[in-house]
Tab-separated table of C-alpha atoms in Angstrom:
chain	number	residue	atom	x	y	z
S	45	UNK	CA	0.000	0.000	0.000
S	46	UNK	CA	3.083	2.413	0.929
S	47	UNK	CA	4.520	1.989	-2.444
S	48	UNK	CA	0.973	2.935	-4.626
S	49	UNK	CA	1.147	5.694	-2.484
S	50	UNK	CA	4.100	7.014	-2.954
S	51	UNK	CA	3.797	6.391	-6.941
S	52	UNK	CA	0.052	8.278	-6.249
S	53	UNK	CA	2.030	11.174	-4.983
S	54	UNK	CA	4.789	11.233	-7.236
S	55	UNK	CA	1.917	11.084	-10.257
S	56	UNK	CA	0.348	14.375	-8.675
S	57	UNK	CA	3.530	16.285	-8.105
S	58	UNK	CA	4.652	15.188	-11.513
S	59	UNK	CA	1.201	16.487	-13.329
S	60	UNK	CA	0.801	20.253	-11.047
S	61	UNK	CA	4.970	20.431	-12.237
S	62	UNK	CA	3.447	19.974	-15.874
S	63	UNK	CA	0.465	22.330	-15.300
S	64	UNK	CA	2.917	24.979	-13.863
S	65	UNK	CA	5.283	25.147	-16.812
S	66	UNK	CA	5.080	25.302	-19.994
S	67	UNK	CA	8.228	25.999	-22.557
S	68	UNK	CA	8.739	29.383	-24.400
S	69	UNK	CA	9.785	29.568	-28.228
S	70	UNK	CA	11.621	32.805	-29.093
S	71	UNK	CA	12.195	34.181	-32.836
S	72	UNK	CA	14.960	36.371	-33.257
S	73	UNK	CA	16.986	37.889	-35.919
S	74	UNK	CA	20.556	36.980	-36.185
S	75	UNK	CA	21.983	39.922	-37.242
S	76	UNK	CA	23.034	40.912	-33.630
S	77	UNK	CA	23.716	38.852	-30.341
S	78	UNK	CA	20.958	35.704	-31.434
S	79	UNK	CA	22.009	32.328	-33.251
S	80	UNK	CA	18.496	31.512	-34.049
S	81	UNK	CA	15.567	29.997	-32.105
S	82	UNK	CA	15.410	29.916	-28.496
S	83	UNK	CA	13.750	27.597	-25.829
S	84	UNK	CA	13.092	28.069	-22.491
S	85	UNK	CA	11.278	26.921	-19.834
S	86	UNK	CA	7.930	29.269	-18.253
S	87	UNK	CA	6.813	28.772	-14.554
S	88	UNK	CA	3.323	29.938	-14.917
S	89	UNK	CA	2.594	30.718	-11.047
S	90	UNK	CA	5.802	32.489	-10.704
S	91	UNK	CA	6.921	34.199	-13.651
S	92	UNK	CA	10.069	32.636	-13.850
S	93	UNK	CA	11.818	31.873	-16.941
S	94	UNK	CA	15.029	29.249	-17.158
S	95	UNK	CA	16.557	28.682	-20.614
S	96	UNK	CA	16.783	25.508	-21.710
S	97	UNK	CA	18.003	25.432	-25.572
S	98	UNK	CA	18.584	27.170	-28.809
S	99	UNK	CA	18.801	25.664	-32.187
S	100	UNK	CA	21.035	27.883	-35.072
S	101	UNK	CA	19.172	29.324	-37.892
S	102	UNK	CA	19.339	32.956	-39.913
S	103	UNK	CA	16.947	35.208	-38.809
S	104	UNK	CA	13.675	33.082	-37.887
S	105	UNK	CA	11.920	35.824	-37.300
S	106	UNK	CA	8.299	34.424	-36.865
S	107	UNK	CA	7.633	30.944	-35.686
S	108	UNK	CA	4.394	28.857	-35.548
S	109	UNK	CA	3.391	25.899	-33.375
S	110	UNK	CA	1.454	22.633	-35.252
S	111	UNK	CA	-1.589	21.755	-33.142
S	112	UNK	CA	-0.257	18.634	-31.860
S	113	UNK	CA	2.590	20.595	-30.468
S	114	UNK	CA	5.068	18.448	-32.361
S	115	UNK	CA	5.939	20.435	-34.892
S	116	UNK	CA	7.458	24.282	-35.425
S	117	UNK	CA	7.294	26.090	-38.672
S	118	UNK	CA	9.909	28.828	-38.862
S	119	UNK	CA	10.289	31.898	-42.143
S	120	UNK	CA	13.521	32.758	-42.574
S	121	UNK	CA	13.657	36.223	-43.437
S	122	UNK	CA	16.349	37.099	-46.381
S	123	UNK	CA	16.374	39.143	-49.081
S	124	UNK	CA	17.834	37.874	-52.469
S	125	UNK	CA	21.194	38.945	-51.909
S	126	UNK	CA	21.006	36.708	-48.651
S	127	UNK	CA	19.773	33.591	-51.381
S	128	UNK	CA	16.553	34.508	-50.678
S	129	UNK	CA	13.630	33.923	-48.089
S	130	UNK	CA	13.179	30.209	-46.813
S	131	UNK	CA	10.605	28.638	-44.577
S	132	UNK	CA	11.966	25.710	-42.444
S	133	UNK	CA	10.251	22.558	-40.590
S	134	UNK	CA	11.412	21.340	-36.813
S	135	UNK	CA	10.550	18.394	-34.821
S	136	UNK	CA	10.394	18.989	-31.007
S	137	UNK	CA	10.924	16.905	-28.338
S	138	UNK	CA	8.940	17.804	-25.973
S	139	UNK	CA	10.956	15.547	-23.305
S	140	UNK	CA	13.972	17.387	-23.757
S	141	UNK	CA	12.545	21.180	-24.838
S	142	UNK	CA	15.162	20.515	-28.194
S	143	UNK	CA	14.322	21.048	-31.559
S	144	UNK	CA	16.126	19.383	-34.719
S	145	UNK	CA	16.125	20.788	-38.597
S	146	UNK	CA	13.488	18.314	-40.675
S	147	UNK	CA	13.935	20.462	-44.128
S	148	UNK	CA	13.306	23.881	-45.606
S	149	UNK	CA	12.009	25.101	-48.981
S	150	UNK	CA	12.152	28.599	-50.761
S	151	UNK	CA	9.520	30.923	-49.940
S	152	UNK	CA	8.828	32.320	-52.937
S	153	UNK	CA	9.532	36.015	-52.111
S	154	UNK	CA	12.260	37.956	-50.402
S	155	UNK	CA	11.936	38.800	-46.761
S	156	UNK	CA	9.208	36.712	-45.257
S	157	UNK	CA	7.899	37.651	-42.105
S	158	UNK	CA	5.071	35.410	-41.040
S	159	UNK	CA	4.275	31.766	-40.670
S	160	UNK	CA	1.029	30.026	-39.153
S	161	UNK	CA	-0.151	26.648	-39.923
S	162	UNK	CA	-3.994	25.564	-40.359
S	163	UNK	CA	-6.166	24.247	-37.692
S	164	UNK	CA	-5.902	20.329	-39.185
S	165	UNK	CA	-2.226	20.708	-38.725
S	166	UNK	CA	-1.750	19.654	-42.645
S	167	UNK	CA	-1.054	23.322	-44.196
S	168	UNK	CA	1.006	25.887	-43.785
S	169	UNK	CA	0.618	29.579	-44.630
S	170	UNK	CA	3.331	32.218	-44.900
S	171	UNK	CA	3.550	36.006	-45.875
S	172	UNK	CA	6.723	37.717	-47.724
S	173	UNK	CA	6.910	41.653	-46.928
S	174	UNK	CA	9.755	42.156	-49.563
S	175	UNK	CA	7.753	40.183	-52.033
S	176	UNK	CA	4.493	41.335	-51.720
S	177	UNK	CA	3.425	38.121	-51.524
S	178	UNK	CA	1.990	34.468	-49.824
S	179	UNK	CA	2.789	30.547	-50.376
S	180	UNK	CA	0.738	27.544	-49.309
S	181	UNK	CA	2.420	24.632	-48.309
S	182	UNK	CA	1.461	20.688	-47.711
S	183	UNK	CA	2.950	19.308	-44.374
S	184	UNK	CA	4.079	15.902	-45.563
S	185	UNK	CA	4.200	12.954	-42.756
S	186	UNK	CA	6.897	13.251	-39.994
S	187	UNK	CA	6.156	17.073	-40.063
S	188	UNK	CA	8.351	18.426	-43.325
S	189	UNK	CA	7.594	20.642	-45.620
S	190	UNK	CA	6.301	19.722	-49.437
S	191	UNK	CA	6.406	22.237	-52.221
S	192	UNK	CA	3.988	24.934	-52.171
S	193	UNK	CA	0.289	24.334	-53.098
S	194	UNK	CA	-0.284	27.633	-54.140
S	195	UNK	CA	1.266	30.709	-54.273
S	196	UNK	CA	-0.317	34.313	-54.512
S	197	UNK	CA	1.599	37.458	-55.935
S	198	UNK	CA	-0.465	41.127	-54.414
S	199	UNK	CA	-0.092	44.176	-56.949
S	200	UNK	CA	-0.476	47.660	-55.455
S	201	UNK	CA	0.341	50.315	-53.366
S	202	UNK	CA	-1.201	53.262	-51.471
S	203	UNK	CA	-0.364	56.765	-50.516
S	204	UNK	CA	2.898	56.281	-48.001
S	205	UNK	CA	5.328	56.598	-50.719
S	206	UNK	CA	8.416	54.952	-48.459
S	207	UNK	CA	6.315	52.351	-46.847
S	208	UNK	CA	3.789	51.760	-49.464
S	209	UNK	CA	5.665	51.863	-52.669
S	210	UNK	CA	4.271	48.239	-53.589
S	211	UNK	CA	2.583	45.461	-52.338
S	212	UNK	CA	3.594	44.492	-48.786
S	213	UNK	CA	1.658	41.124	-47.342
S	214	UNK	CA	2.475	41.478	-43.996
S	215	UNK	CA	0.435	38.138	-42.237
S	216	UNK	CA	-1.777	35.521	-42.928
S	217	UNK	CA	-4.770	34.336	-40.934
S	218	UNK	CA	-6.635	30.914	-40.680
S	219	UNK	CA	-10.071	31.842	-40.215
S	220	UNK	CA	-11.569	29.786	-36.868
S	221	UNK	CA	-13.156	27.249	-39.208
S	222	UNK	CA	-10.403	27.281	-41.056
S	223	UNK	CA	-12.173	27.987	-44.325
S	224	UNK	CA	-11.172	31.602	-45.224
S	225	UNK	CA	-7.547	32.892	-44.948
S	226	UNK	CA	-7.253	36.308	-44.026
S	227	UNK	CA	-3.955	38.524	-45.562
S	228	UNK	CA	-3.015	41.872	-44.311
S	229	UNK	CA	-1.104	43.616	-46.943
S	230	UNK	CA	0.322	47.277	-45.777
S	231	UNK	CA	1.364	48.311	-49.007
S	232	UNK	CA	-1.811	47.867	-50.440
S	233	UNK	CA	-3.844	48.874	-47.404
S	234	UNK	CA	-6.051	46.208	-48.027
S	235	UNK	CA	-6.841	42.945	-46.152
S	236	UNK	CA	-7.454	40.414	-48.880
S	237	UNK	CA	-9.790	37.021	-48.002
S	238	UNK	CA	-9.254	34.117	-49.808
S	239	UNK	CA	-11.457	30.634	-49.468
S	240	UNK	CA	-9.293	27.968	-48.428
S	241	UNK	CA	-9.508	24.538	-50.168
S	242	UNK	CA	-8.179	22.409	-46.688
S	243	UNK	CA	-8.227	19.430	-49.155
S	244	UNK	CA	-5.993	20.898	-52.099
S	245	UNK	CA	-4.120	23.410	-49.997
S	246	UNK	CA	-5.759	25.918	-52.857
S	247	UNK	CA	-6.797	29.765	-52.826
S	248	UNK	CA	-9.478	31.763	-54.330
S	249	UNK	CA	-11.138	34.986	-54.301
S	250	UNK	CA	-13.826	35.360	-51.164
S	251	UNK	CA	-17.370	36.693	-52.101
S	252	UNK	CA	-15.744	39.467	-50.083
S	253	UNK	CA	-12.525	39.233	-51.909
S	254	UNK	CA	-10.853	42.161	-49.340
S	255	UNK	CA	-11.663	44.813	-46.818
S	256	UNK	CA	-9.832	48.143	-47.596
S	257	UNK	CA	-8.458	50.246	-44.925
S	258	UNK	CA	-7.818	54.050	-45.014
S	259	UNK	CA	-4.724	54.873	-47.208
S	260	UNK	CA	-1.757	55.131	-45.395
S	261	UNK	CA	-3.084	53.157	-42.363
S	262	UNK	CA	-0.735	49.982	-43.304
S	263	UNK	CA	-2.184	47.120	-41.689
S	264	UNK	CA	-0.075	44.372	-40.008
S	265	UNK	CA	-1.820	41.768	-37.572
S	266	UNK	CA	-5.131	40.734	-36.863
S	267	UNK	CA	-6.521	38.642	-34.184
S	268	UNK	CA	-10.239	36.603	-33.937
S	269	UNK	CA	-12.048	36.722	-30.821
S	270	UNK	CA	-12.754	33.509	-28.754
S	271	UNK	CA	-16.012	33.541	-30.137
S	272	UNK	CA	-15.321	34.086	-33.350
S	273	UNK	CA	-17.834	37.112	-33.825
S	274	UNK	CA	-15.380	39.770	-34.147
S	275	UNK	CA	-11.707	40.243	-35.729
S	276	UNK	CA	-9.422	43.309	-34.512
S	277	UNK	CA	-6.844	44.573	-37.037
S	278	UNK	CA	-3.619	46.165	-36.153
S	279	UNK	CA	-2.827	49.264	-38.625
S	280	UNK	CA	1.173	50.053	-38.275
S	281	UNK	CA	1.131	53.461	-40.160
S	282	UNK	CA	-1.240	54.870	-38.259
S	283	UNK	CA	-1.888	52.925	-34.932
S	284	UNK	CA	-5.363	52.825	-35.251
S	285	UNK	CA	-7.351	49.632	-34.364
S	286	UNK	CA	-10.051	48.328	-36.358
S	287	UNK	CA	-12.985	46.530	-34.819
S	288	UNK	CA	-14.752	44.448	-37.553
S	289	UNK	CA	-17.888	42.214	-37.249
S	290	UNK	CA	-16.921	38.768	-38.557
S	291	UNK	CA	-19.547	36.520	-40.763
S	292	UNK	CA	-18.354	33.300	-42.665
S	293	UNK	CA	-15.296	35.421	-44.222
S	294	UNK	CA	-17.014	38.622	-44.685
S	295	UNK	CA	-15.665	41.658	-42.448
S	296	UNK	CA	-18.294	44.679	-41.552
S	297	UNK	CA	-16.152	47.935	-39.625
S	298	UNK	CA	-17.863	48.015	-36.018
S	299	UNK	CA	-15.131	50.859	-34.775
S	300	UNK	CA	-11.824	51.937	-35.353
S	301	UNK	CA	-10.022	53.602	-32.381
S	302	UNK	CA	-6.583	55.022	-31.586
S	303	UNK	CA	-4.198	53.071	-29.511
S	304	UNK	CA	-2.015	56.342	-28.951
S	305	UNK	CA	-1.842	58.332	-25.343
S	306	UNK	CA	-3.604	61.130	-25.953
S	307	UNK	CA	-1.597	64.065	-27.367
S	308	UNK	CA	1.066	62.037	-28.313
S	309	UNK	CA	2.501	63.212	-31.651
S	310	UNK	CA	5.306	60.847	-32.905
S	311	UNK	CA	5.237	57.919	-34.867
S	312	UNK	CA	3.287	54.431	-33.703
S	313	UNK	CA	4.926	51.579	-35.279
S	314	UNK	CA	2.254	49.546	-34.065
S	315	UNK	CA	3.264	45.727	-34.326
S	316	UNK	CA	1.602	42.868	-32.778
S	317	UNK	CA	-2.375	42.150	-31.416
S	318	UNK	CA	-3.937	39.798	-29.048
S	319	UNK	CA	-6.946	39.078	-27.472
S	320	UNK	CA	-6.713	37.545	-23.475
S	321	UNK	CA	-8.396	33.869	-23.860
S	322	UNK	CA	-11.782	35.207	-21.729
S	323	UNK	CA	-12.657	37.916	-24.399
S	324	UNK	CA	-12.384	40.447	-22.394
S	325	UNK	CA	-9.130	42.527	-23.229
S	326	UNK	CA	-7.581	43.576	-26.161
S	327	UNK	CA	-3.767	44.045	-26.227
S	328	UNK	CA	-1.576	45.693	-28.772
S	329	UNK	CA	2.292	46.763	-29.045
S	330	UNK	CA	3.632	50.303	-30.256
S	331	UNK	CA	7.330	50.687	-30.793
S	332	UNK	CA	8.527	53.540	-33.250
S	333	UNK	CA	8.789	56.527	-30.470
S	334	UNK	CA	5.685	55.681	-28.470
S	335	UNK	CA	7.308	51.635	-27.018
S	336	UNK	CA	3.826	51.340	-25.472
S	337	UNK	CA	1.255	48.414	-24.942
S	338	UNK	CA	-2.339	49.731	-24.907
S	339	UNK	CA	-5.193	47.663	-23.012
S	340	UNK	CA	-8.374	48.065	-24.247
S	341	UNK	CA	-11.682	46.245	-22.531
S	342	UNK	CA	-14.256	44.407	-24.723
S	343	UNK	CA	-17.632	45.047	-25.013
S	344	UNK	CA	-18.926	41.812	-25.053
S	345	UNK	CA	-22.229	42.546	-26.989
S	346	UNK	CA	-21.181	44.979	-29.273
S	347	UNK	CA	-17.120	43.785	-29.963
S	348	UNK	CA	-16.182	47.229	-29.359
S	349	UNK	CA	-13.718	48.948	-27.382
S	350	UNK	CA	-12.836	51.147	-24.514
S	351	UNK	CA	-9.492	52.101	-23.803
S	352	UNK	CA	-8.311	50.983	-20.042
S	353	UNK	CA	-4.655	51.680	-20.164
S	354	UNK	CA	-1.677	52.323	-21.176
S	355	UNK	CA	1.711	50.180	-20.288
S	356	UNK	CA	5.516	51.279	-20.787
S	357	UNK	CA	7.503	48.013	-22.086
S	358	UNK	CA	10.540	48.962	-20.643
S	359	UNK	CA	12.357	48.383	-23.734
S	360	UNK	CA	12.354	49.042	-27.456
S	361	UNK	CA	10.905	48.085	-29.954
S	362	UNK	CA	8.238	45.540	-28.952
S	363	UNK	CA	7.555	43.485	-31.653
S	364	UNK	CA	5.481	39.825	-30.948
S	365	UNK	CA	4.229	39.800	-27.549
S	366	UNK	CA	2.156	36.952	-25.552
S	367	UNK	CA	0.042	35.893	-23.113
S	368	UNK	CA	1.362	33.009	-20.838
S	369	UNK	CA	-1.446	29.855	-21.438
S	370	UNK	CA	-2.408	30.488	-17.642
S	371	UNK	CA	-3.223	34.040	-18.636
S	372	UNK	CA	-1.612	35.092	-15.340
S	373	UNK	CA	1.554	36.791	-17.820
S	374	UNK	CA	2.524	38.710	-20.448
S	375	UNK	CA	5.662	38.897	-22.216
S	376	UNK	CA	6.743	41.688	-24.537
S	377	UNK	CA	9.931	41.008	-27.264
S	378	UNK	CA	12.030	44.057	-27.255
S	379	UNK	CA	14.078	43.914	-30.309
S	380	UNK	CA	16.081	47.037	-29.817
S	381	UNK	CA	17.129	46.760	-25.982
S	382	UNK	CA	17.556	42.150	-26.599
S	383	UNK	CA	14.936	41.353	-24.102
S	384	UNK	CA	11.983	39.966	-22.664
S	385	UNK	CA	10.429	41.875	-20.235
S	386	UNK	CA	7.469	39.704	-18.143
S	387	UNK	CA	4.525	41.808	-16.993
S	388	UNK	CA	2.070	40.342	-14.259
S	389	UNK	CA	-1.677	41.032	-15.851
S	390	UNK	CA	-4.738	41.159	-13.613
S	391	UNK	CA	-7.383	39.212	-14.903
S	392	UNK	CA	-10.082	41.712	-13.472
S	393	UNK	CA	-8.601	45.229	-15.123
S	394	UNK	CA	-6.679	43.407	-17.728
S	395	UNK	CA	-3.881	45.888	-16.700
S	396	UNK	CA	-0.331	45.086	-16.252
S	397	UNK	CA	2.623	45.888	-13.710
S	398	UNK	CA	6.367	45.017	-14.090
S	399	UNK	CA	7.496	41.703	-12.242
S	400	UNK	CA	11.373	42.070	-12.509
S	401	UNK	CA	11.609	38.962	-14.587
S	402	UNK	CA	13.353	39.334	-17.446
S	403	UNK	CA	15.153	37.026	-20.393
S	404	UNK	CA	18.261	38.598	-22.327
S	405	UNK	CA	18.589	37.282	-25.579
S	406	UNK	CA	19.122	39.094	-28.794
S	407	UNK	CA	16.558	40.898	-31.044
S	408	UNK	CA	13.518	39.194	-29.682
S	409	UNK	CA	10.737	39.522	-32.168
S	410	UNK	CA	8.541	36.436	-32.249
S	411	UNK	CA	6.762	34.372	-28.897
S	412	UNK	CA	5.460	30.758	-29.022
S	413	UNK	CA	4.120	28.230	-25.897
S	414	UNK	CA	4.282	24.668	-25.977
S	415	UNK	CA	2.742	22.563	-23.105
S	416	UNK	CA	4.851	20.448	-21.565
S	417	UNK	CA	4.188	17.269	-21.118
């Protein structure tokens, strides 16, 4: 009896350990201090970071996490004179918190900046800002990367004539249902929606085929809300949000709203957007010379929103930031100062205050969780 006892114990202390951590995937570019991706391990009840390993790699800027957790998807970003933009495939081992190199291929454009891979965990979708431009691509078994399905060249511009001399694709979204892919293109100030075949890995033209934004507003990022009603779009140029009512791949403005202090005059440089997992706050990050997050509340019946504050990152130049899967964190990327500054967020005000944690690493850019085990 002693000894199922002690194994009952051990099985506990062995599952809250699991339930308390989870590991940390960090993007960087590798033109400073980084060697490529990082890993480390998260406590989520303290805030507590530990690394744990890094895998080399040029510039993987923006990562993506398979749904089974298995596998990461990672776009190089190059220009041509760097042999052009790649997107490469890694197994993880979740035992050890390692990744190894499966294979790369081309990416069809220079500089890409965005990865994400569909909700069956077959596709993957990525965005090249030099190119002005997107590439589907079959995951083939043991997690690799085929050629590309399809492959989608934009053609435009808009009215910011050093930002938005051509076409820009900045992101690309798998709708909830995983039907429609969503692509925010800055140059073009445009967000174009495309049907997705999930059986051919194919692209065509919604019934909605886009959803322009003001000219010179230069969209980034978007983010769907937990209910799927709603989709909040991220504007760089201008640092305006834009609240849109969200039907079956058709987008309807609800609001658009500043996420500057008020008076503040400089430039945004908004980046990144996220929604906490309850629905009820809206994050974004500023860099350029504001290197602000503003928290906005949710209106639950309406999807609009209120501003509720405004948080320094301590840094500069926060690019990807996240929200810890206990929702008790959040982590900002500060490319310009090489670290990782961890706020403590109250669930109640959805506001956030500095918990001394930190993680040093070079040019920080892109943050991804993986459950451990």
């Amino acid at each position: 009896m002693k000894i199922i006892f002690r194994l009952v114990i051990l099985l506990q202390v062995l599952t809250v350990n699991a339930q308390e951590n989870s590991y940390l995937l960090i993007g960087t570019y590798t033109s400073g201090k980084s060697e490529g991706i990082y890993v480390y391990t998260f406590n989520n009840l303290t805030g507590k970071a530990q690394y744990k390993s890094k895998i080399k790699a040029s510039n993987p800027s923006y990562i993506s996490v398979s749904p089974g957790k298995q596998y990461v998807y990672a776009a190089f970003e190059q220009g041509s004179k760097e042999g052009g933009g790649k997107i490469g495939a890694y197994h993880f081992d979740n035992k050890t918190g390692e990744l190894s190199f499966i294979n790369e291929q081309p990416s069809g454009g220079d500089g890409p900046c965005f990865v994400t891979t569909d909700k069956t965990g077959k596709w993957v979708a990525e965005a090249n800002y030099g190119g002005g431009s997107l590439s589907v691509y079959p995951i083939k078994m043991g997690g690799g990367l085929d050629a590309p399905s399809d492959f989608i060249q934009d053609n435009g511009s808009s009215t910011n004539k050093d930002r938005q001399e051509k076409a820009h694709v900045h992101s690309t979204f798998f709708s909830p249902d995983n039907k429609f892919l969503l692509v925010p293109d800055l140059g073009m100030d445009k967000v174009m929606i495309y049907n997705f075949n999930q059986q051919k890995g194919k692209l065509t033209a919604a019934a909605q085929p886009f959803a322009k934004t003001e000219d010179g507003a230069g969209p980034r990022h978007l983010i769907f809300s937990p209910n799927s009603k709603y989709v909040y779009l991220m504007q760089e140029l201008s640092g305006v949000v834009v609240a849109y009512k969200y039907n079956s791949g058709r987008l309807t403005v609800v609001q658009k709203i500043s996420a500057a202090k008020p008076g503040f005059k400089g430039f945004m440089g908004s980046a990144d957007i996220h929604v906490s997992a309850d629905g009820k706050f809206l994050y974004c990050s500023n860099r350029g010379e504001a290197n602000t997050i503003t928290i906005f509340k949710i209106n639950p019946a309406t999807g609009k929103l209120t501003i509720a504050g405004y948080q320094s990152v301590m840094g500069d130049a926060p690019r990807n930031f996240s929200i810890d899967p206990s929702g008790n964190f959040l982590l900002v990327a500060n490319q310009k100062t090489d670290n990782i500054i961890i706020f403590k967020r109250n669930k109640l005000t959805g506001l956030l205050t500095d918990t001394g944690n930190k993680i040093d690493v070079g040019n920080p850019v892109c943050l991804k969780w993986i459950s451990m085990n």
